[in-house]
């Protein structure tokens, strides 16, 4: 595990974008696992800038997103499909047919999860998986539980997750209560993992992830068992974990 402690969100974002850019340059047909939420937005801004300048080529890149709310239309401003188009896809030269996100509109939960797992396998797996971390240690939408879920599944969102995400909606009541997410097993099968953390509200989660027991009660803690994990976190997020 490689850990980089940086000054702030800006430095975290630039370093993360640089790592993703190197992956895309070294392997132009890479499969990138992408994340949503406020954490990766800064990194996506750098990737957009470099793509618009012509120094970064996404024409052969394939992408798979971690998750999507269940029961939300693609056209909704709060869907992760909309988020990815607004923050990245519409500004780089990635082919639309090479971008994949779980279908939140389908009602057949088993079919959505089965099809997404089959898609990832067909693509040859994820080369670099980008992750944020929730205040409760969740990665993707894998909430604290009694076991590590293996494959893509539909999850009931924890109240802390709903509270954290309500800023993207009119109110907490508007936040979907379920979401599709890659499982822990799928995430751990990625060849490389890049975890980002910023802000003092992530300090406890980072401490438990890096210094506590490996347990499904802190889903991100399992990353310590992966062969190639890079963590980039700012000083506020690492206030409790230090350099361990």
PDB file of C-alpha atoms in Angstrom:
ATOM      1  CA  UNK A   1       0.000   0.000   0.000  1.00  0.00           C
ATOM      2  CA  UNK A   2       1.339   3.401  -1.016  1.00  0.00           C
ATOM      3  CA  UNK A   3       0.115   6.399   0.976  1.00  0.00           C
ATOM      4  CA  UNK A   4       0.521  10.017  -0.082  1.00  0.00           C
ATOM      5  CA  UNK A   5      -0.452  12.727   2.389  1.00  0.00           C
ATOM      6  CA  UNK A   6      -0.982  16.027   0.611  1.00  0.00           C
ATOM      7  CA  UNK A   7      -1.821  19.506   1.815  1.00  0.00           C
ATOM      8  CA  UNK A   8      -5.375  19.888   0.563  1.00  0.00           C
ATOM      9  CA  UNK A   9      -8.117  18.847  -1.849  1.00  0.00           C
ATOM     10  CA  UNK A  10      -6.444  20.639  -4.758  1.00  0.00           C
ATOM     11  CA  UNK A  11      -3.192  18.697  -4.375  1.00  0.00           C
ATOM     12  CA  UNK A  12      -5.091  15.440  -3.854  1.00  0.00           C
ATOM     13  CA  UNK A  13      -7.048  16.015  -7.053  1.00  0.00           C
ATOM     14  CA  UNK A  14      -4.004  16.848  -9.183  1.00  0.00           C
ATOM     15  CA  UNK A  15      -2.019  13.838  -7.982  1.00  0.00           C
ATOM     16  CA  UNK A  16      -4.984  11.519  -8.495  1.00  0.00           C
ATOM     17  CA  UNK A  17      -5.539  12.844 -12.011  1.00  0.00           C
ATOM     18  CA  UNK A  18      -1.854  12.332 -12.783  1.00  0.00           C
ATOM     19  CA  UNK A  19      -2.050   8.670 -11.779  1.00  0.00           C
ATOM     20  CA  UNK A  20      -5.162   8.124 -13.905  1.00  0.00           C
ATOM     21  CA  UNK A  21      -3.533   9.952 -16.823  1.00  0.00           C
ATOM     22  CA  UNK A  22      -0.434   7.748 -16.640  1.00  0.00           C
ATOM     23  CA  UNK A  23      -2.654   4.649 -16.685  1.00  0.00           C
ATOM     24  CA  UNK A  24      -4.477   5.938 -19.779  1.00  0.00           C
ATOM     25  CA  UNK A  25      -1.219   6.859 -21.522  1.00  0.00           C
ATOM     26  CA  UNK A  26       0.590   3.611 -20.743  1.00  0.00           C
ATOM     27  CA  UNK A  27      -2.408   1.422 -21.615  1.00  0.00           C
ATOM     28  CA  UNK A  28      -4.647   3.319 -24.076  1.00  0.00           C
ATOM     29  CA  UNK A  29      -7.409   0.691 -23.976  1.00  0.00           C
ATOM     30  CA  UNK A  30      -7.531   0.478 -20.179  1.00  0.00           C
ATOM     31  CA  UNK A  31     -10.721  -0.236 -18.271  1.00  0.00           C
ATOM     32  CA  UNK A  32     -11.104   2.536 -15.701  1.00  0.00           C
ATOM     33  CA  UNK A  33     -13.425   2.059 -12.743  1.00  0.00           C
ATOM     34  CA  UNK A  34     -14.860   5.461 -11.903  1.00  0.00           C
ATOM     35  CA  UNK A  35     -16.514   7.008  -8.861  1.00  0.00           C
ATOM     36  CA  UNK A  36     -18.989   9.816  -8.244  1.00  0.00           C
ATOM     37  CA  UNK A  37     -19.627  12.265  -5.421  1.00  0.00           C
ATOM     38  CA  UNK A  38     -17.690  15.391  -4.535  1.00  0.00           C
ATOM     39  CA  UNK A  39     -14.344  13.650  -3.927  1.00  0.00           C
ATOM     40  CA  UNK A  40     -13.327  12.894  -7.558  1.00  0.00           C
ATOM     41  CA  UNK A  41     -14.692  16.102  -9.117  1.00  0.00           C
ATOM     42  CA  UNK A  42     -11.358  17.939  -8.837  1.00  0.00           C
ATOM     43  CA  UNK A  43      -9.480  15.054 -10.467  1.00  0.00           C
ATOM     44  CA  UNK A  44     -12.014  14.976 -13.287  1.00  0.00           C
ATOM     45  CA  UNK A  45     -11.450  18.693 -13.861  1.00  0.00           C
ATOM     46  CA  UNK A  46      -7.748  18.048 -14.473  1.00  0.00           C
ATOM     47  CA  UNK A  47      -8.512  15.135 -16.807  1.00  0.00           C
ATOM     48  CA  UNK A  48     -10.910  17.357 -18.757  1.00  0.00           C
ATOM     49  CA  UNK A  49      -8.290  20.092 -19.026  1.00  0.00           C
ATOM     50  CA  UNK A  50      -5.579  17.754 -20.258  1.00  0.00           C
ATOM     51  CA  UNK A  51      -7.954  16.124 -22.736  1.00  0.00           C
ATOM     52  CA  UNK A  52      -9.071  19.503 -24.101  1.00  0.00           C
ATOM     53  CA  UNK A  53      -5.413  20.509 -24.467  1.00  0.00           C
ATOM     54  CA  UNK A  54      -4.779  17.379 -26.494  1.00  0.00           C
ATOM     55  CA  UNK A  55      -2.246  15.900 -24.087  1.00  0.00           C
ATOM     56  CA  UNK A  56      -4.489  13.042 -22.948  1.00  0.00           C
ATOM     57  CA  UNK A  57      -6.356  10.610 -25.206  1.00  0.00           C
ATOM     58  CA  UNK A  58      -9.407   8.664 -24.020  1.00  0.00           C
ATOM     59  CA  UNK A  59     -10.510   7.375 -27.432  1.00  0.00           C
ATOM     60  CA  UNK A  60      -9.683   3.756 -26.577  1.00  0.00           C
ATOM     61  CA  UNK A  61     -10.542   3.865 -22.876  1.00  0.00           C
ATOM     62  CA  UNK A  62     -13.469   1.889 -21.457  1.00  0.00           C
ATOM     63  CA  UNK A  63     -15.097   2.959 -18.185  1.00  0.00           C
ATOM     64  CA  UNK A  64     -17.289   1.205 -15.628  1.00  0.00           C
ATOM     65  CA  UNK A  65     -18.873   3.133 -12.797  1.00  0.00           C
ATOM     66  CA  UNK A  66     -19.072   1.885  -9.250  1.00  0.00           C
ATOM     67  CA  UNK A  67     -22.728   2.518  -8.641  1.00  0.00           C
ATOM     68  CA  UNK A  68     -26.054   4.122  -9.446  1.00  0.00           C
ATOM     69  CA  UNK A  69     -29.179   4.905  -7.469  1.00  0.00           C
ATOM     70  CA  UNK A  70     -32.029   2.433  -7.900  1.00  0.00           C
ATOM     71  CA  UNK A  71     -35.211   3.819  -9.377  1.00  0.00           C
ATOM     72  CA  UNK A  72     -33.701   7.024 -10.752  1.00  0.00           C
ATOM     73  CA  UNK A  73     -34.001   8.031 -14.397  1.00  0.00           C
ATOM     74  CA  UNK A  74     -30.864   8.720 -16.431  1.00  0.00           C
ATOM     75  CA  UNK A  75     -32.235  12.152 -17.271  1.00  0.00           C
ATOM     76  CA  UNK A  76     -32.487  13.114 -13.605  1.00  0.00           C
ATOM     77  CA  UNK A  77     -29.986  15.754 -12.493  1.00  0.00           C
ATOM     78  CA  UNK A  78     -29.193  13.524  -9.508  1.00  0.00           C
ATOM     79  CA  UNK A  79     -28.434  10.354 -11.450  1.00  0.00           C
ATOM     80  CA  UNK A  80     -24.830   9.238 -11.659  1.00  0.00           C
ATOM     81  CA  UNK A  81     -25.295   8.929 -15.416  1.00  0.00           C
ATOM     82  CA  UNK A  82     -25.932  12.696 -15.466  1.00  0.00           C
ATOM     83  CA  UNK A  83     -23.054  13.321 -13.029  1.00  0.00           C
ATOM     84  CA  UNK A  84     -20.543  11.521 -15.210  1.00  0.00           C
ATOM     85  CA  UNK A  85     -21.667  13.280 -18.382  1.00  0.00           C
ATOM     86  CA  UNK A  86     -21.558  16.692 -16.726  1.00  0.00           C
ATOM     87  CA  UNK A  87     -18.256  16.250 -14.907  1.00  0.00           C
ATOM     88  CA  UNK A  88     -16.251  14.148 -17.355  1.00  0.00           C
ATOM     89  CA  UNK A  89     -17.664  12.289 -20.338  1.00  0.00           C
ATOM     90  CA  UNK A  90     -19.040  15.277 -22.262  1.00  0.00           C
ATOM     91  CA  UNK A  91     -15.642  17.002 -22.062  1.00  0.00           C
ATOM     92  CA  UNK A  92     -13.242  14.250 -23.137  1.00  0.00           C
ATOM     93  CA  UNK A  93     -12.944  12.146 -26.277  1.00  0.00           C
ATOM     94  CA  UNK A  94     -14.183   8.913 -24.714  1.00  0.00           C
ATOM     95  CA  UNK A  95     -16.675   7.014 -26.875  1.00  0.00           C
ATOM     96  CA  UNK A  96     -20.157   6.962 -25.366  1.00  0.00           C
ATOM     97  CA  UNK A  97     -20.539   3.277 -26.171  1.00  0.00           C
ATOM     98  CA  UNK A  98     -17.440   2.577 -24.052  1.00  0.00           C
ATOM     99  CA  UNK A  99     -18.916   4.106 -20.866  1.00  0.00           C
ATOM    100  CA  UNK A 100     -20.944   1.860 -18.592  1.00  0.00           C
ATOM    101  CA  UNK A 101     -23.069   2.600 -15.525  1.00  0.00           C
ATOM    102  CA  UNK A 102     -25.516   0.272 -13.735  1.00  0.00           C
ATOM    103  CA  UNK A 103     -29.062   0.734 -15.060  1.00  0.00           C
ATOM    104  CA  UNK A 104     -30.945   2.334 -12.189  1.00  0.00           C
ATOM    105  CA  UNK A 105     -34.251   2.342 -14.054  1.00  0.00           C
ATOM    106  CA  UNK A 106     -34.660  -1.422 -14.362  1.00  0.00           C
ATOM    107  CA  UNK A 107     -36.791  -3.093 -11.697  1.00  0.00           C
ATOM    108  CA  UNK A 108     -35.274  -6.566 -12.080  1.00  0.00           C
ATOM    109  CA  UNK A 109     -32.556  -6.373  -9.426  1.00  0.00           C
ATOM    110  CA  UNK A 110     -31.060  -9.776 -10.205  1.00  0.00           C
ATOM    111  CA  UNK A 111     -30.819  -8.994 -13.930  1.00  0.00           C
ATOM    112  CA  UNK A 112     -29.134  -5.614 -13.370  1.00  0.00           C
ATOM    113  CA  UNK A 113     -26.514  -7.120 -11.068  1.00  0.00           C
ATOM    114  CA  UNK A 114     -25.922 -10.224 -13.171  1.00  0.00           C
ATOM    115  CA  UNK A 115     -25.584  -8.208 -16.385  1.00  0.00           C
ATOM    116  CA  UNK A 116     -23.165  -5.713 -14.851  1.00  0.00           C
ATOM    117  CA  UNK A 117     -20.907  -8.446 -13.497  1.00  0.00           C
ATOM    118  CA  UNK A 118     -20.947 -10.160 -16.902  1.00  0.00           C
ATOM    119  CA  UNK A 119     -20.045  -6.871 -18.576  1.00  0.00           C
ATOM    120  CA  UNK A 120     -17.027  -6.310 -16.336  1.00  0.00           C
ATOM    121  CA  UNK A 121     -15.824  -9.848 -16.990  1.00  0.00           C
ATOM    122  CA  UNK A 122     -16.299  -9.374 -20.748  1.00  0.00           C
ATOM    123  CA  UNK A 123     -14.161  -6.228 -20.611  1.00  0.00           C
ATOM    124  CA  UNK A 124     -11.395  -8.223 -18.949  1.00  0.00           C
ATOM    125  CA  UNK A 125     -11.807  -6.691 -15.501  1.00  0.00           C
ATOM    126  CA  UNK A 126     -10.894  -3.269 -14.174  1.00  0.00           C
ATOM    127  CA  UNK A 127      -7.335  -2.034 -14.643  1.00  0.00           C
ATOM    128  CA  UNK A 128      -7.558   0.941 -12.272  1.00  0.00           C
ATOM    129  CA  UNK A 129     -10.404   1.448  -9.830  1.00  0.00           C
ATOM    130  CA  UNK A 130     -10.975   4.927  -8.400  1.00  0.00           C
ATOM    131  CA  UNK A 131     -12.648   5.079  -4.977  1.00  0.00           C
ATOM    132  CA  UNK A 132     -13.812   7.635  -2.480  1.00  0.00           C
ATOM    133  CA  UNK A 133     -14.644   6.727   1.090  1.00  0.00           C
ATOM    134  CA  UNK A 134     -17.784   7.393   3.108  1.00  0.00           C
ATOM    135  CA  UNK A 135     -17.853   8.721   6.642  1.00  0.00           C
ATOM    136  CA  UNK A 136     -18.787   5.219   7.797  1.00  0.00           C
ATOM    137  CA  UNK A 137     -16.008   3.606   5.751  1.00  0.00           C
ATOM    138  CA  UNK A 138     -18.150   2.548   2.808  1.00  0.00           C
ATOM    139  CA  UNK A 139     -16.643   2.179  -0.654  1.00  0.00           C
ATOM    140  CA  UNK A 140     -18.986   2.292  -3.611  1.00  0.00           C
ATOM    141  CA  UNK A 141     -22.274   1.858  -1.806  1.00  0.00           C
ATOM    142  CA  UNK A 142     -21.009  -1.123   0.185  1.00  0.00           C
ATOM    143  CA  UNK A 143     -22.284  -0.133   3.610  1.00  0.00           C
ATOM    144  CA  UNK A 144     -21.036  -1.549   6.940  1.00  0.00           C
ATOM    145  CA  UNK A 145     -22.445  -5.058   7.319  1.00  0.00           C
ATOM    146  CA  UNK A 146     -21.693  -8.503   8.687  1.00  0.00           C
ATOM    147  CA  UNK A 147     -20.018  -9.780   5.505  1.00  0.00           C
ATOM    148  CA  UNK A 148     -18.093  -8.472   2.518  1.00  0.00           C
ATOM    149  CA  UNK A 149     -20.494  -8.708  -0.462  1.00  0.00           C
ATOM    150  CA  UNK A 150     -18.826 -10.341  -3.437  1.00  0.00           C
ATOM    151  CA  UNK A 151     -20.489  -9.135  -6.614  1.00  0.00           C
ATOM    152  CA  UNK A 152     -22.722  -6.325  -7.843  1.00  0.00           C
ATOM    153  CA  UNK A 153     -25.791  -6.047  -5.640  1.00  0.00           C
ATOM    154  CA  UNK A 154     -28.596  -3.750  -4.552  1.00  0.00           C
ATOM    155  CA  UNK A 155     -28.070  -2.212  -1.126  1.00  0.00           C
ATOM    156  CA  UNK A 156     -30.219  -0.340   1.367  1.00  0.00           C
ATOM    157  CA  UNK A 157     -28.414   2.927   2.025  1.00  0.00           C
ATOM    158  CA  UNK A 158     -27.386   3.747   5.581  1.00  0.00           C
ATOM    159  CA  UNK A 159     -28.883   6.834   7.196  1.00  0.00           C
ATOM    160  CA  UNK A 160     -25.402   8.389   7.377  1.00  0.00           C
ATOM    161  CA  UNK A 161     -25.031   7.940   3.614  1.00  0.00           C
ATOM    162  CA  UNK A 162     -28.435   9.456   2.957  1.00  0.00           C
ATOM    163  CA  UNK A 163     -27.523  12.375   5.213  1.00  0.00           C
ATOM    164  CA  UNK A 164     -24.208  12.893   3.395  1.00  0.00           C
ATOM    165  CA  UNK A 165     -25.855  12.781  -0.045  1.00  0.00           C
ATOM    166  CA  UNK A 166     -28.871  14.955   0.694  1.00  0.00           C
ATOM    167  CA  UNK A 167     -26.913  18.063  -0.369  1.00  0.00           C
ATOM    168  CA  UNK A 168     -27.343  16.877  -3.959  1.00  0.00           C
ATOM    169  CA  UNK A 169     -31.149  16.738  -3.613  1.00  0.00           C
ATOM    170  CA  UNK A 170     -33.953  19.089  -2.615  1.00  0.00           C
ATOM    171  CA  UNK A 171     -34.203  17.324   0.753  1.00  0.00           C
ATOM    172  CA  UNK A 172     -33.205  14.119   2.527  1.00  0.00           C
ATOM    173  CA  UNK A 173     -36.622  12.678   1.645  1.00  0.00           C
ATOM    174  CA  UNK A 174     -35.709  12.885  -2.043  1.00  0.00           C
ATOM    175  CA  UNK A 175     -32.559  10.770  -1.707  1.00  0.00           C
ATOM    176  CA  UNK A 176     -33.171   7.235  -3.033  1.00  0.00           C
ATOM    177  CA  UNK A 177     -33.079   4.583  -0.317  1.00  0.00           C
ATOM    178  CA  UNK A 178     -31.436   1.920  -2.479  1.00  0.00           C
ATOM    179  CA  UNK A 179     -28.585   1.757  -4.959  1.00  0.00           C
ATOM    180  CA  UNK A 180     -26.776  -0.697  -7.198  1.00  0.00           C
ATOM    181  CA  UNK A 181     -23.088  -1.064  -6.456  1.00  0.00           C
ATOM    182  CA  UNK A 182     -20.084  -3.146  -7.393  1.00  0.00           C
ATOM    183  CA  UNK A 183     -19.408  -5.662  -4.664  1.00  0.00           C
ATOM    184  CA  UNK A 184     -16.282  -5.757  -2.538  1.00  0.00           C
ATOM    185  CA  UNK A 185     -15.119  -8.820  -4.454  1.00  0.00           C
ATOM    186  CA  UNK A 186     -15.467  -7.006  -7.775  1.00  0.00           C
ATOM    187  CA  UNK A 187     -13.557  -3.995  -6.442  1.00  0.00           C
ATOM    188  CA  UNK A 188     -10.813  -6.207  -5.034  1.00  0.00           C
ATOM    189  CA  UNK A 189     -10.417  -7.917  -8.415  1.00  0.00           C
ATOM    190  CA  UNK A 190      -9.251  -4.635  -9.957  1.00  0.00           C
ATOM    191  CA  UNK A 191      -5.575  -4.739 -10.876  1.00  0.00           C
ATOM    192  CA  UNK A 192      -4.925  -1.376  -9.177  1.00  0.00           C
ATOM    193  CA  UNK A 193      -6.965   0.661  -6.705  1.00  0.00           C
ATOM    194  CA  UNK A 194      -6.740   4.402  -6.080  1.00  0.00           C
ATOM    195  CA  UNK A 195      -8.490   5.642  -2.905  1.00  0.00           C
ATOM    196  CA  UNK A 196      -9.040   9.365  -2.330  1.00  0.00           C
ATOM    197  CA  UNK A 197      -9.998  11.075   0.943  1.00  0.00           C
ATOM    198  CA  UNK A 198     -10.368  14.744   1.793  1.00  0.00           C
ATOM    199  CA  UNK A 199     -11.626  16.659   4.797  1.00  0.00           C
ATOM    200  CA  UNK A 200     -11.784  16.215   8.539  1.00  0.00           C
ATOM    201  CA  UNK A 201     -15.130  14.405   8.297  1.00  0.00           C
ATOM    202  CA  UNK A 202     -13.228  11.462   6.724  1.00  0.00           C
ATOM    203  CA  UNK A 203     -10.558  11.302   9.466  1.00  0.00           C
ATOM    204  CA  UNK A 204     -12.231   8.614  11.569  1.00  0.00           C
ATOM    205  CA  UNK A 205     -13.020   6.481   8.520  1.00  0.00           C
ATOM    206  CA  UNK A 206      -9.410   6.711   7.361  1.00  0.00           C
ATOM    207  CA  UNK A 207      -8.125   5.833  10.813  1.00  0.00           C
ATOM    208  CA  UNK A 208     -10.354   2.749  10.986  1.00  0.00           C
ATOM    209  CA  UNK A 209      -9.454   1.808   7.408  1.00  0.00           C
ATOM    210  CA  UNK A 210      -5.712   1.988   7.939  1.00  0.00           C
ATOM    211  CA  UNK A 211      -5.258   1.236  11.620  1.00  0.00           C
ATOM    212  CA  UNK A 212      -8.283  -0.708  12.812  1.00  0.00           C
ATOM    213  CA  UNK A 213      -9.222  -4.349  12.263  1.00  0.00           C
ATOM    214  CA  UNK A 214     -10.080  -5.594   8.801  1.00  0.00           C
ATOM    215  CA  UNK A 215     -13.819  -5.972   9.114  1.00  0.00           C
ATOM    216  CA  UNK A 216     -16.975  -5.608   6.993  1.00  0.00           C
ATOM    217  CA  UNK A 217     -18.104  -3.092   9.599  1.00  0.00           C
ATOM    218  CA  UNK A 218     -15.526  -0.821   7.929  1.00  0.00           C
ATOM    219  CA  UNK A 219     -15.727  -1.923   4.280  1.00  0.00           C
ATOM    220  CA  UNK A 220     -12.674   0.078   3.146  1.00  0.00           C
ATOM    221  CA  UNK A 221     -10.469  -1.801   5.618  1.00  0.00           C
ATOM    222  CA  UNK A 222     -10.408  -4.773   3.230  1.00  0.00           C
ATOM    223  CA  UNK A 223      -8.262  -2.714   0.843  1.00  0.00           C
ATOM    224  CA  UNK A 224      -5.263  -3.529   3.047  1.00  0.00           C
ATOM    225  CA  UNK A 225      -5.410  -7.033   1.579  1.00  0.00           C
ATOM    226  CA  UNK A 226      -5.095  -5.827  -2.021  1.00  0.00           C
ATOM    227  CA  UNK A 227      -1.738  -6.158  -3.791  1.00  0.00           C
ATOM    228  CA  UNK A 228      -1.679  -2.670  -5.372  1.00  0.00           C
ATOM    229  CA  UNK A 229      -3.460   0.131  -3.512  1.00  0.00           C
ATOM    230  CA  UNK A 230      -2.550   3.810  -3.591  1.00  0.00           C
ATOM    231  CA  UNK A 231      -4.105   6.198  -1.081  1.00  0.00           C
ATOM    232  CA  UNK A 232      -4.037   9.944  -1.624  1.00  0.00           C
ATOM    233  CA  UNK A 233      -5.455  11.868   1.320  1.00  0.00           C
ATOM    234  CA  UNK A 234      -5.138  15.410   2.532  1.00  0.00           C
ATOM    235  CA  UNK A 235      -3.845  16.354   5.952  1.00  0.00           C
ATOM    236  CA  UNK A 236      -7.322  16.823   7.408  1.00  0.00           C
ATOM    237  CA  UNK A 237      -8.443  13.346   6.357  1.00  0.00           C
ATOM    238  CA  UNK A 238      -5.261  11.815   7.770  1.00  0.00           C
ATOM    239  CA  UNK A 239      -5.343  13.715  11.070  1.00  0.00           C
ATOM    240  CA  UNK A 240      -6.002  10.532  13.064  1.00  0.00           C
ATOM    241  CA  UNK A 241      -4.279   7.915  10.916  1.00  0.00           C
ATOM    242  CA  UNK A 242      -1.031   9.852  10.580  1.00  0.00           C
ATOM    243  CA  UNK A 243       1.529   8.153   8.363  1.00  0.00           C
ATOM    244  CA  UNK A 244       0.577   4.602   9.266  1.00  0.00           C
TER     245      UNK A 244
END
